[in-house]
Short mmCIF file of C-alpha atoms and ligand atoms in Angstrom, two decimals:
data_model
loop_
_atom_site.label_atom_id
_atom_site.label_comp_id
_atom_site.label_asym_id
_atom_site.label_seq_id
_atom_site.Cartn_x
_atom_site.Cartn_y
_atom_site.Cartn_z
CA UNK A 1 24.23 -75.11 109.02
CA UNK A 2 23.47 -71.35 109.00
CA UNK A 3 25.68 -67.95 109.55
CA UNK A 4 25.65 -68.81 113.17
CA UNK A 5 27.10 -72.04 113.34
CA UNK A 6 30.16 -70.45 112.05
CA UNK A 7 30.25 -68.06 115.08
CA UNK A 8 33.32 -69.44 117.13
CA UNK A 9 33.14 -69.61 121.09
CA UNK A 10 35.21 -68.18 123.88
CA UNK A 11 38.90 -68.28 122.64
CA UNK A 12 41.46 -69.89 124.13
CA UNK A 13 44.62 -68.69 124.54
CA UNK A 14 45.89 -66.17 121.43
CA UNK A 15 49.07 -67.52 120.14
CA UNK A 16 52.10 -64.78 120.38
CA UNK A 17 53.72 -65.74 116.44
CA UNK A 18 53.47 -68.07 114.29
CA UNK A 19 53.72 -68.65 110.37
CA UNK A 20 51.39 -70.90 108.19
CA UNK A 21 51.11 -71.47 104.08
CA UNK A 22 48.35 -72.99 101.94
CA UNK A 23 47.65 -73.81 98.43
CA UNK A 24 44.80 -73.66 97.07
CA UNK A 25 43.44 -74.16 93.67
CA UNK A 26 41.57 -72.62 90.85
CA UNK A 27 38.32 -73.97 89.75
CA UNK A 28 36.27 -74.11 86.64
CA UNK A 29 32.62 -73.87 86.34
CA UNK A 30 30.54 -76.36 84.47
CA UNK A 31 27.51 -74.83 85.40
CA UNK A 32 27.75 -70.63 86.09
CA UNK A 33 27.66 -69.23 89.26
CA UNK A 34 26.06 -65.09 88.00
CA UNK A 35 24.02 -63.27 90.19
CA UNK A 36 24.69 -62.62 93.89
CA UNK A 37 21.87 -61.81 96.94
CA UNK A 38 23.46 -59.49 99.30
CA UNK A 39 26.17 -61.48 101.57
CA UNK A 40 28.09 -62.72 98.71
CA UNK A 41 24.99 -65.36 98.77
CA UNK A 42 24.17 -67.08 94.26
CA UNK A 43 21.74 -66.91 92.65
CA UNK A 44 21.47 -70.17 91.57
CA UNK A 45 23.68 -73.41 92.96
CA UNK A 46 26.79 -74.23 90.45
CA UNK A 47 29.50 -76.94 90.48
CA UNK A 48 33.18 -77.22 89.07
CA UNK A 49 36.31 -78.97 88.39
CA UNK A 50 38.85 -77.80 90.85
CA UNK A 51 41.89 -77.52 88.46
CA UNK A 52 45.13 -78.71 89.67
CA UNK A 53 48.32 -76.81 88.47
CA UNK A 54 46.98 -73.37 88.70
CA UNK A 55 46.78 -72.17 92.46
CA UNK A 56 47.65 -69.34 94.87
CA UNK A 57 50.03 -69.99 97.08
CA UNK A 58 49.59 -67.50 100.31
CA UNK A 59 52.20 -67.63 103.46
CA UNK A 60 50.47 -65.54 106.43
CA UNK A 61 52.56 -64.51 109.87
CA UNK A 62 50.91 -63.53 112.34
CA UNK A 63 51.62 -61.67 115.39
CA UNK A 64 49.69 -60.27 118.32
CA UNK A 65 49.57 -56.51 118.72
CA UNK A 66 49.27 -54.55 122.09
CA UNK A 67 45.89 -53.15 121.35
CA UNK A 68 43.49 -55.45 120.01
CA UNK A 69 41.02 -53.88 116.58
CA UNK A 70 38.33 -55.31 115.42
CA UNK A 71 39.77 -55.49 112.32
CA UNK A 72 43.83 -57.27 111.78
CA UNK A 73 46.23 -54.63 110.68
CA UNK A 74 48.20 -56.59 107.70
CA UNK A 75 50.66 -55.60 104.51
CA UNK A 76 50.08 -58.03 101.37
CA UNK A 77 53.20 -58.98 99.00
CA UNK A 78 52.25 -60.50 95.49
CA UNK A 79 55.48 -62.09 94.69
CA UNK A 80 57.55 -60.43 96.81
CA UNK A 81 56.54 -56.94 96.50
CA UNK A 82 53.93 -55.06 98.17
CA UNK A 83 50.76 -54.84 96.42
CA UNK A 84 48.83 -51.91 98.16
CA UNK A 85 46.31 -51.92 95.61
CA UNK A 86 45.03 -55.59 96.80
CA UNK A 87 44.36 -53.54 100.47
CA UNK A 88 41.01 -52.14 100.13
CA UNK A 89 39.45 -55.59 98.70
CA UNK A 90 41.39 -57.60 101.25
CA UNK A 91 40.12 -55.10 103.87
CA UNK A 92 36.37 -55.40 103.16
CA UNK A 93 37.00 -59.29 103.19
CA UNK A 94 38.62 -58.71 106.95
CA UNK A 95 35.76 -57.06 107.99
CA UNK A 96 33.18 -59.20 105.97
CA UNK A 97 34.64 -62.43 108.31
CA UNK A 98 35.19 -60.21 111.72
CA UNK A 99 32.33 -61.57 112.95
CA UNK A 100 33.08 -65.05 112.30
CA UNK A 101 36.85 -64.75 113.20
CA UNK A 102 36.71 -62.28 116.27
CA UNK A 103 40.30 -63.26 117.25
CA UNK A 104 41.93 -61.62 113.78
CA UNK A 105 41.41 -57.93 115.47
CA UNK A 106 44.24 -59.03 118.13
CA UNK A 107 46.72 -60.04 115.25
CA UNK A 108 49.02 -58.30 112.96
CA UNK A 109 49.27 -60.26 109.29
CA UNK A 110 51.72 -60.57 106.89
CA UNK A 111 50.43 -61.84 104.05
CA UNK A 112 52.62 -63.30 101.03
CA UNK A 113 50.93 -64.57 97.87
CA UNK A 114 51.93 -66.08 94.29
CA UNK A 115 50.18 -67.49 91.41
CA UNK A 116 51.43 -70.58 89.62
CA UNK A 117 50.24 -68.82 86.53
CA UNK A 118 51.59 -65.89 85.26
CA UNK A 119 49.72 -62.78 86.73
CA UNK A 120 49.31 -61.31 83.16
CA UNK A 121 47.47 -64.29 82.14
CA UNK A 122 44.01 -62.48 82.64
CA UNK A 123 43.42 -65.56 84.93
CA UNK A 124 41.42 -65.02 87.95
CA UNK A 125 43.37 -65.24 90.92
CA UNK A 126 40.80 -63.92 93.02
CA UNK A 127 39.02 -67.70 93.43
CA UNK A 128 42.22 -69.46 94.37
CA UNK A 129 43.45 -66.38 96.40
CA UNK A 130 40.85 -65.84 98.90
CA UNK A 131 40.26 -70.00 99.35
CA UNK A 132 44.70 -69.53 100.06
CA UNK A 133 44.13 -66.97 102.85
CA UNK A 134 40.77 -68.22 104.38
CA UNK A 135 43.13 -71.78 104.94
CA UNK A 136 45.58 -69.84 106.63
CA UNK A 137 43.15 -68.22 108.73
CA UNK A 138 41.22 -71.22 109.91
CA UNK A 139 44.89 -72.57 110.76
CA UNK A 140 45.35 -69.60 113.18
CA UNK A 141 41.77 -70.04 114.35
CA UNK A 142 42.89 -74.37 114.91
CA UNK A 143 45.63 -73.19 116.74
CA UNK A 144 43.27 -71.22 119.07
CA UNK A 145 40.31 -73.83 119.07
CA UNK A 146 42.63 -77.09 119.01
CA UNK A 147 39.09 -79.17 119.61
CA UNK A 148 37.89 -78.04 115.81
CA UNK A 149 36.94 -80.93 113.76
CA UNK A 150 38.28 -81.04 109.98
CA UNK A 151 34.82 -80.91 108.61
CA UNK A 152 33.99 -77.53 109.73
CA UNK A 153 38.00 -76.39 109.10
CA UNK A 154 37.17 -77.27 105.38
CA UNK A 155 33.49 -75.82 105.73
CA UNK A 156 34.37 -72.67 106.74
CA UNK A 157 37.23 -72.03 105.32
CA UNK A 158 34.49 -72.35 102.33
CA UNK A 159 32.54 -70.16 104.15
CA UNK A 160 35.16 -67.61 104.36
CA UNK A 161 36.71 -67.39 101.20
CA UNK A 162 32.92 -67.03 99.48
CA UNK A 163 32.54 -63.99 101.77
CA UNK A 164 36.15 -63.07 99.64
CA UNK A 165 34.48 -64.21 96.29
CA UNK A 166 31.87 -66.12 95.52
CA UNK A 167 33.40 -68.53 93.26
CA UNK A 168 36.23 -69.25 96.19
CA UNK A 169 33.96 -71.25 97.65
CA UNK A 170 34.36 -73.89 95.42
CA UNK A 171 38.58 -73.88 95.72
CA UNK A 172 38.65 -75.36 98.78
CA UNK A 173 38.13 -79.55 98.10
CA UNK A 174 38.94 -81.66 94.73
CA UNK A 175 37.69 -83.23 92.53
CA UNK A 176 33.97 -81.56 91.75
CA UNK A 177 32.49 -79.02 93.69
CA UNK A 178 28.95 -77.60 94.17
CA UNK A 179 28.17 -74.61 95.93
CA UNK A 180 24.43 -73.08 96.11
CA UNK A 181 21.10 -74.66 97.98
CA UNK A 182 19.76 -77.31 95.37
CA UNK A 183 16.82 -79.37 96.69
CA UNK A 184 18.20 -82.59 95.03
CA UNK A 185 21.45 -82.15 96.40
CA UNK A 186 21.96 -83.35 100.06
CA UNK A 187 24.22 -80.87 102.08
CA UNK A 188 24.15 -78.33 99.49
CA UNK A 189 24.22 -74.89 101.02
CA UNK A 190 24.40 -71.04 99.66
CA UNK A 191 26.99 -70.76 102.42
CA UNK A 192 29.65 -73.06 101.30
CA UNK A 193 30.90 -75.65 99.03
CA UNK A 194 30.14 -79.46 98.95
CA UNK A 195 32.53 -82.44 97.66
CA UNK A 196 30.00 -82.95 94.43
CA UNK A 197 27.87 -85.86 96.50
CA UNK A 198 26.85 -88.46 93.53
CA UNK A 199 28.74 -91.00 91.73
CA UNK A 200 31.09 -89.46 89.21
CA UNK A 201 32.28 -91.36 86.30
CA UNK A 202 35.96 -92.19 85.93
CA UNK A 203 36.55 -90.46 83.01
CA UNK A 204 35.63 -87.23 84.64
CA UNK A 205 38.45 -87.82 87.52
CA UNK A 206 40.79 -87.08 85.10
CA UNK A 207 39.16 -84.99 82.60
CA UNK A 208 41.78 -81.86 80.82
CA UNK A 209 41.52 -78.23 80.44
CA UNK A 210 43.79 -76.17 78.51
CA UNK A 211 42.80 -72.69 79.13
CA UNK A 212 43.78 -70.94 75.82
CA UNK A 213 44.83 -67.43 76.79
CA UNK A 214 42.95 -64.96 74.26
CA UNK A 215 43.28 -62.40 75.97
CA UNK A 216 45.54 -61.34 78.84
CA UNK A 217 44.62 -57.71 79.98
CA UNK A 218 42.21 -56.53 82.35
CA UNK A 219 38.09 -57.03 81.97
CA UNK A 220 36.42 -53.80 80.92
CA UNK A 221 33.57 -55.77 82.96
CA UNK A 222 34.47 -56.64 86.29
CA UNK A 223 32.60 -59.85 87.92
CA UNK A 224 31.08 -57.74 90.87
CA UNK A 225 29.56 -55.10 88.18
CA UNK A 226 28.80 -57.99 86.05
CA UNK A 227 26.63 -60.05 88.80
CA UNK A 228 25.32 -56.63 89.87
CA UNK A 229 23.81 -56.25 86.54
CA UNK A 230 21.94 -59.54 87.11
CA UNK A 231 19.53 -57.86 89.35
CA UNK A 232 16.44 -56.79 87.90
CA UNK A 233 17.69 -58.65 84.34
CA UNK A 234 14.95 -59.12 81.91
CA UNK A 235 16.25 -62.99 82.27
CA UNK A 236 17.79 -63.41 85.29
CA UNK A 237 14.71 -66.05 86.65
CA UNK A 238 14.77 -67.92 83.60
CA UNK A 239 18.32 -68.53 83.68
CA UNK A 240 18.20 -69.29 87.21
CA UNK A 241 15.98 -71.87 86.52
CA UNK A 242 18.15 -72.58 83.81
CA UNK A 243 21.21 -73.56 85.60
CA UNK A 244 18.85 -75.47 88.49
CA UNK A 245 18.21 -77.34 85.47
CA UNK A 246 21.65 -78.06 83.86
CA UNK A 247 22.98 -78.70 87.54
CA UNK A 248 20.05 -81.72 87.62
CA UNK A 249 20.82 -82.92 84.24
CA UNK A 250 24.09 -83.01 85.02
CA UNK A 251 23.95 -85.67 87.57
CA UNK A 252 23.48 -88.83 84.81
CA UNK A 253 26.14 -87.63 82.80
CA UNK A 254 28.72 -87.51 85.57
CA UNK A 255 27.57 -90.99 86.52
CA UNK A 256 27.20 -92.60 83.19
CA UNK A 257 30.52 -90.45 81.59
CA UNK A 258 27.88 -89.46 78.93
CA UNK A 259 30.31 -87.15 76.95
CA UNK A 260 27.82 -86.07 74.21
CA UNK A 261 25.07 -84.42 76.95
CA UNK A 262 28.02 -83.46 79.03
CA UNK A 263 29.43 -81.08 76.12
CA UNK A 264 26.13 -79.92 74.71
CA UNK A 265 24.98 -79.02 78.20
CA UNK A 266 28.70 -77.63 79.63
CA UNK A 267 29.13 -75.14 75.84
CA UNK A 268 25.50 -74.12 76.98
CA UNK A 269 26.12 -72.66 80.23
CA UNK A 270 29.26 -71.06 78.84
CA UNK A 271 27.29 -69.67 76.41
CA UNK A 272 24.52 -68.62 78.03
CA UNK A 273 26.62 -66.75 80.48
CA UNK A 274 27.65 -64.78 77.81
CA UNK A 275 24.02 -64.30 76.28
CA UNK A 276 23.30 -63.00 80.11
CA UNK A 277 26.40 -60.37 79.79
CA UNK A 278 25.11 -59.33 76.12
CA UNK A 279 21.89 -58.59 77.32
CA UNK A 280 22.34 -56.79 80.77
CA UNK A 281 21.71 -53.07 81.07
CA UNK A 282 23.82 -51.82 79.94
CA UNK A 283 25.41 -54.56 77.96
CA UNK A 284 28.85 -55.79 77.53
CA UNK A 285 30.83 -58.39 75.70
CA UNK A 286 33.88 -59.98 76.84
CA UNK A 287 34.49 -62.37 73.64
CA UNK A 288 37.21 -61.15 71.36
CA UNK A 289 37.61 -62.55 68.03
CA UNK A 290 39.51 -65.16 68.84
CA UNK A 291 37.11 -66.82 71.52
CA UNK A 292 34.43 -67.13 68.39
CA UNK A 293 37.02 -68.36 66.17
CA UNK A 294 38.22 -71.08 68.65
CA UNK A 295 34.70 -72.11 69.42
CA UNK A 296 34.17 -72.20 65.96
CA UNK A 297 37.37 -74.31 65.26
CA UNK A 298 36.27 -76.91 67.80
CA UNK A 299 32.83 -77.84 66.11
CA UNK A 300 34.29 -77.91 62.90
CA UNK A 301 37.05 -80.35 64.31
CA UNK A 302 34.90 -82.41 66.58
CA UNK A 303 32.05 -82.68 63.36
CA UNK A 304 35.22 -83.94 61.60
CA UNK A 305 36.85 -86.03 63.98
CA UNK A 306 34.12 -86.95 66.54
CA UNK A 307 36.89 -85.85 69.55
CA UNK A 308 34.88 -85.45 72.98
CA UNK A 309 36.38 -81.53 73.70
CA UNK A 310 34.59 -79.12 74.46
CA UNK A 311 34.57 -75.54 75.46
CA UNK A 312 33.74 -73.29 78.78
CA UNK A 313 34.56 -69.85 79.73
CA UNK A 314 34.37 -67.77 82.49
CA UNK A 315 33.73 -63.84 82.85
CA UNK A 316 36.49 -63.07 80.17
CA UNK A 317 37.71 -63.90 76.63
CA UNK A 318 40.01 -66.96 77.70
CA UNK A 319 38.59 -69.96 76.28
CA UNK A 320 38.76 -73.06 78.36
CA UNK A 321 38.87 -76.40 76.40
CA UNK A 322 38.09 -79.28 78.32
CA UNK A 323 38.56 -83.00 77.40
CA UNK A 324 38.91 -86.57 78.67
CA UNK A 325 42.71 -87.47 79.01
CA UNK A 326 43.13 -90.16 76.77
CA UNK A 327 42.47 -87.80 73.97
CA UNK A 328 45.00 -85.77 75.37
CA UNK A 329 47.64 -86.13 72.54
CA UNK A 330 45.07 -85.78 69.55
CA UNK A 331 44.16 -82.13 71.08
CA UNK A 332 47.44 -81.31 71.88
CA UNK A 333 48.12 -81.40 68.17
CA UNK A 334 44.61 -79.82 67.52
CA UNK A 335 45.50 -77.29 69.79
CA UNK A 336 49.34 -76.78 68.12
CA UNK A 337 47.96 -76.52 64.72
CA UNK A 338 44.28 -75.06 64.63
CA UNK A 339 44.44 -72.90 67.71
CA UNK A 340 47.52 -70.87 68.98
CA UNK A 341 47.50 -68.49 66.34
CA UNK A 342 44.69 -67.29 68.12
CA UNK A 343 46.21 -67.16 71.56
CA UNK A 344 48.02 -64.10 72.43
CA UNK A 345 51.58 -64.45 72.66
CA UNK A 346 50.62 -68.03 71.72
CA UNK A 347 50.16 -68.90 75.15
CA UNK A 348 48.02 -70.98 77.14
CA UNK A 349 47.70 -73.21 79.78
CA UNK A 350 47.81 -76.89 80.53
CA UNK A 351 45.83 -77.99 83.75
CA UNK A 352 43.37 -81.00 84.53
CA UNK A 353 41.64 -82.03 87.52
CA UNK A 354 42.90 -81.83 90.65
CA UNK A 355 42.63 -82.85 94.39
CA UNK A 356 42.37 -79.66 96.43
CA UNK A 357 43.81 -77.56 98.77
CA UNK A 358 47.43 -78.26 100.29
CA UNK A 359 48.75 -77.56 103.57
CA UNK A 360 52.33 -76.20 102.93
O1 LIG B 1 33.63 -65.38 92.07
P1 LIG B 1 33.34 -64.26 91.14
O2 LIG B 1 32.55 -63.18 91.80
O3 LIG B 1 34.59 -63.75 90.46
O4 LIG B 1 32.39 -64.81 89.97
C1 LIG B 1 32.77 -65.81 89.08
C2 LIG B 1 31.76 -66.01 88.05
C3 LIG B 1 32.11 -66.97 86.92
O5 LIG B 1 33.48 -67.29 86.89
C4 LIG B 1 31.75 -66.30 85.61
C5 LIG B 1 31.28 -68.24 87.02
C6 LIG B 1 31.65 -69.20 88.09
O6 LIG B 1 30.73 -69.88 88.58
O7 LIG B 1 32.85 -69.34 88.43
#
């Protein structure tokens, strides 16, 4: 499919009110989505476990004005209280999608959102989020275009939420999800996100994280700075190749549930997203301490114990530790013993794989 494709016809008649809600989830990267081409288009293709506890959940009602925009006029509440300073991003996403949601101009939007995880978590919500409010949108647009089929609602509701942020692509469906034009991959696309296509391995249905919260305040680095810095990067086409690679190599692990090349090649990526970060211009580090001292604690404890968990991260300090589920009570202690002290406010997170977005 290309841009086009996601152009919608004549409308039909413009429902006066109405009031939808969606869930959507967060997602983890196995292999790193950094770097962006202008139109919120990777770099290089990536795939993740959707998680399953954390989500946005986002309530939108909508209401037809007297003089159409070509833009929606809208207020956004973050747990109840208005949250002007989400506007301007929420307003370059309205007019990112105009052309692919024409209608939105005649509307006026409410827009309610919560996390399931504490806001001060240093979580992204941004993923989850935009995947939340591109469902409700493509519910207004199925109540204009009753004919549309739920492929393209889940498509482009993909589709629209990258155009949000990039990573939102991939919150949309369960399970794994790959996102980025990969010649191997049938369907693959830099537009949207793809139900991961090959044979997955039990094991990895119900595979763990427990996001260990290092630290909970803001990035000094924000992702659209950091993928910004990508361009022109002394290493940015070997590490594209890179992750081409890792998202090849990938495929016989998932299939076979080979946990050993699974966590040498997952701690890789997570690393050398980092290495990418250390060596932009200028450079930047968003490890603290305590991510290198939990990384450190789980290779000392799986050299000991020969436990399958491994690490990942994303663009911040938070260390993700991922892990098949019947080792689930082993790591829980591992977790209570070796690792809290490192967690600030001894926090973290319990979440595992999950099935995808949820109609409300
Ligand atoms: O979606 P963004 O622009 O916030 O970028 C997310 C980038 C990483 O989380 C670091 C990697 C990824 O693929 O999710």
């Amino acid at each position: 499919m290309t841009e086009k494709d996601f152009i919608p016809g004549k409308a039909g008649t413009l429902p006066e009110k109405g009031t939808i809600s969606w869930q959507a989830p967060s997602n983890i990267a196995l292999v790193k989505y950094w770097g962006k081409r202008p139109g919120q288009l990777p770099t290089n293709p990536s795939v993740s476990f959707t998680l399953d506890t954390s989500a946005t959940r986002t309530t939108v009602k909508y209401r037809r004005v007297a003089t159409p925009s070509g833009v929606p006029t809208f207020q956004i509440f973050l747990d109840g209280v208005e949250a002007p300073h989400f506007a301007d991003k929420i307003s370059t996403f309205f007019e990112r999608i105009s052309i692919y949601q024409p209608f939105l101009g005649a509307y006026k939007l409410e827009i309610r959102t919560e996390n399931t995880f504490p806001h001060s978590s240093g979580i992204a919500s941004s993923a989850s989020g935009m995947a939340a409010l591109s469902l409700c949108l493509m519910d207004l647009e199925r109540a204009i275009y009753p004919d549309l089929k739920e492929e393209l609602f889940k498509k482009k509701a993909s589709f629209l939420a990258r155009l949000g942020s990039g990573s939102a692509a991939r919150s949309i469906e369960g399970g794994l999800v790959e996102w980025g034009r990969q010649e191997s991959i049938p369907g693959s696309s830099d537009l949207y996100g793809i139900p991961y296509p090959f044979e997955v391995h039990s094991i990895f249905r119900s595979f763990q994280d427990t996001i260990l919260l290092v630290d909970k305040g803001e990035k000094q680095v924000s992702s659209t700075v950091g993928h910004g810095l990508m361009q022109g990067h002394p290493f940015a086409d070997s590490r594209f190749d890179q992750a081409r690679q890792h998202l090849d190599g990938l495929r016989p692990v998932l299939q076979e549930g080979d946990l050993p090349a699974f966590i040498s090649l997952v701690e890789s990526e997570a690393l050398s997203l980092h290495a990418m970060m250390m060596s932009s211009n200028p450079y930047f580090i968003l490890m603290k301490p305590g991510t290198l001292e939990i990384i450190n604690s789980i290779w000392a404890y799986r050299r000991e114990t020969g436990t399958p968990v491994c690490f990942t991260l994303d663009a911040g300090a938070n260390v993700h530790l991922l892990y098949p589920e019947e080792n689930k009570e082993v790591v829980s202690a591992f977790i209570q013993e070796e690792l809290l002290s490192y967690c600030q406010d001894g926090q973290y997170l319990k979440d595992q794989v999950g099935s995808g977005a949820l109609r409300l």
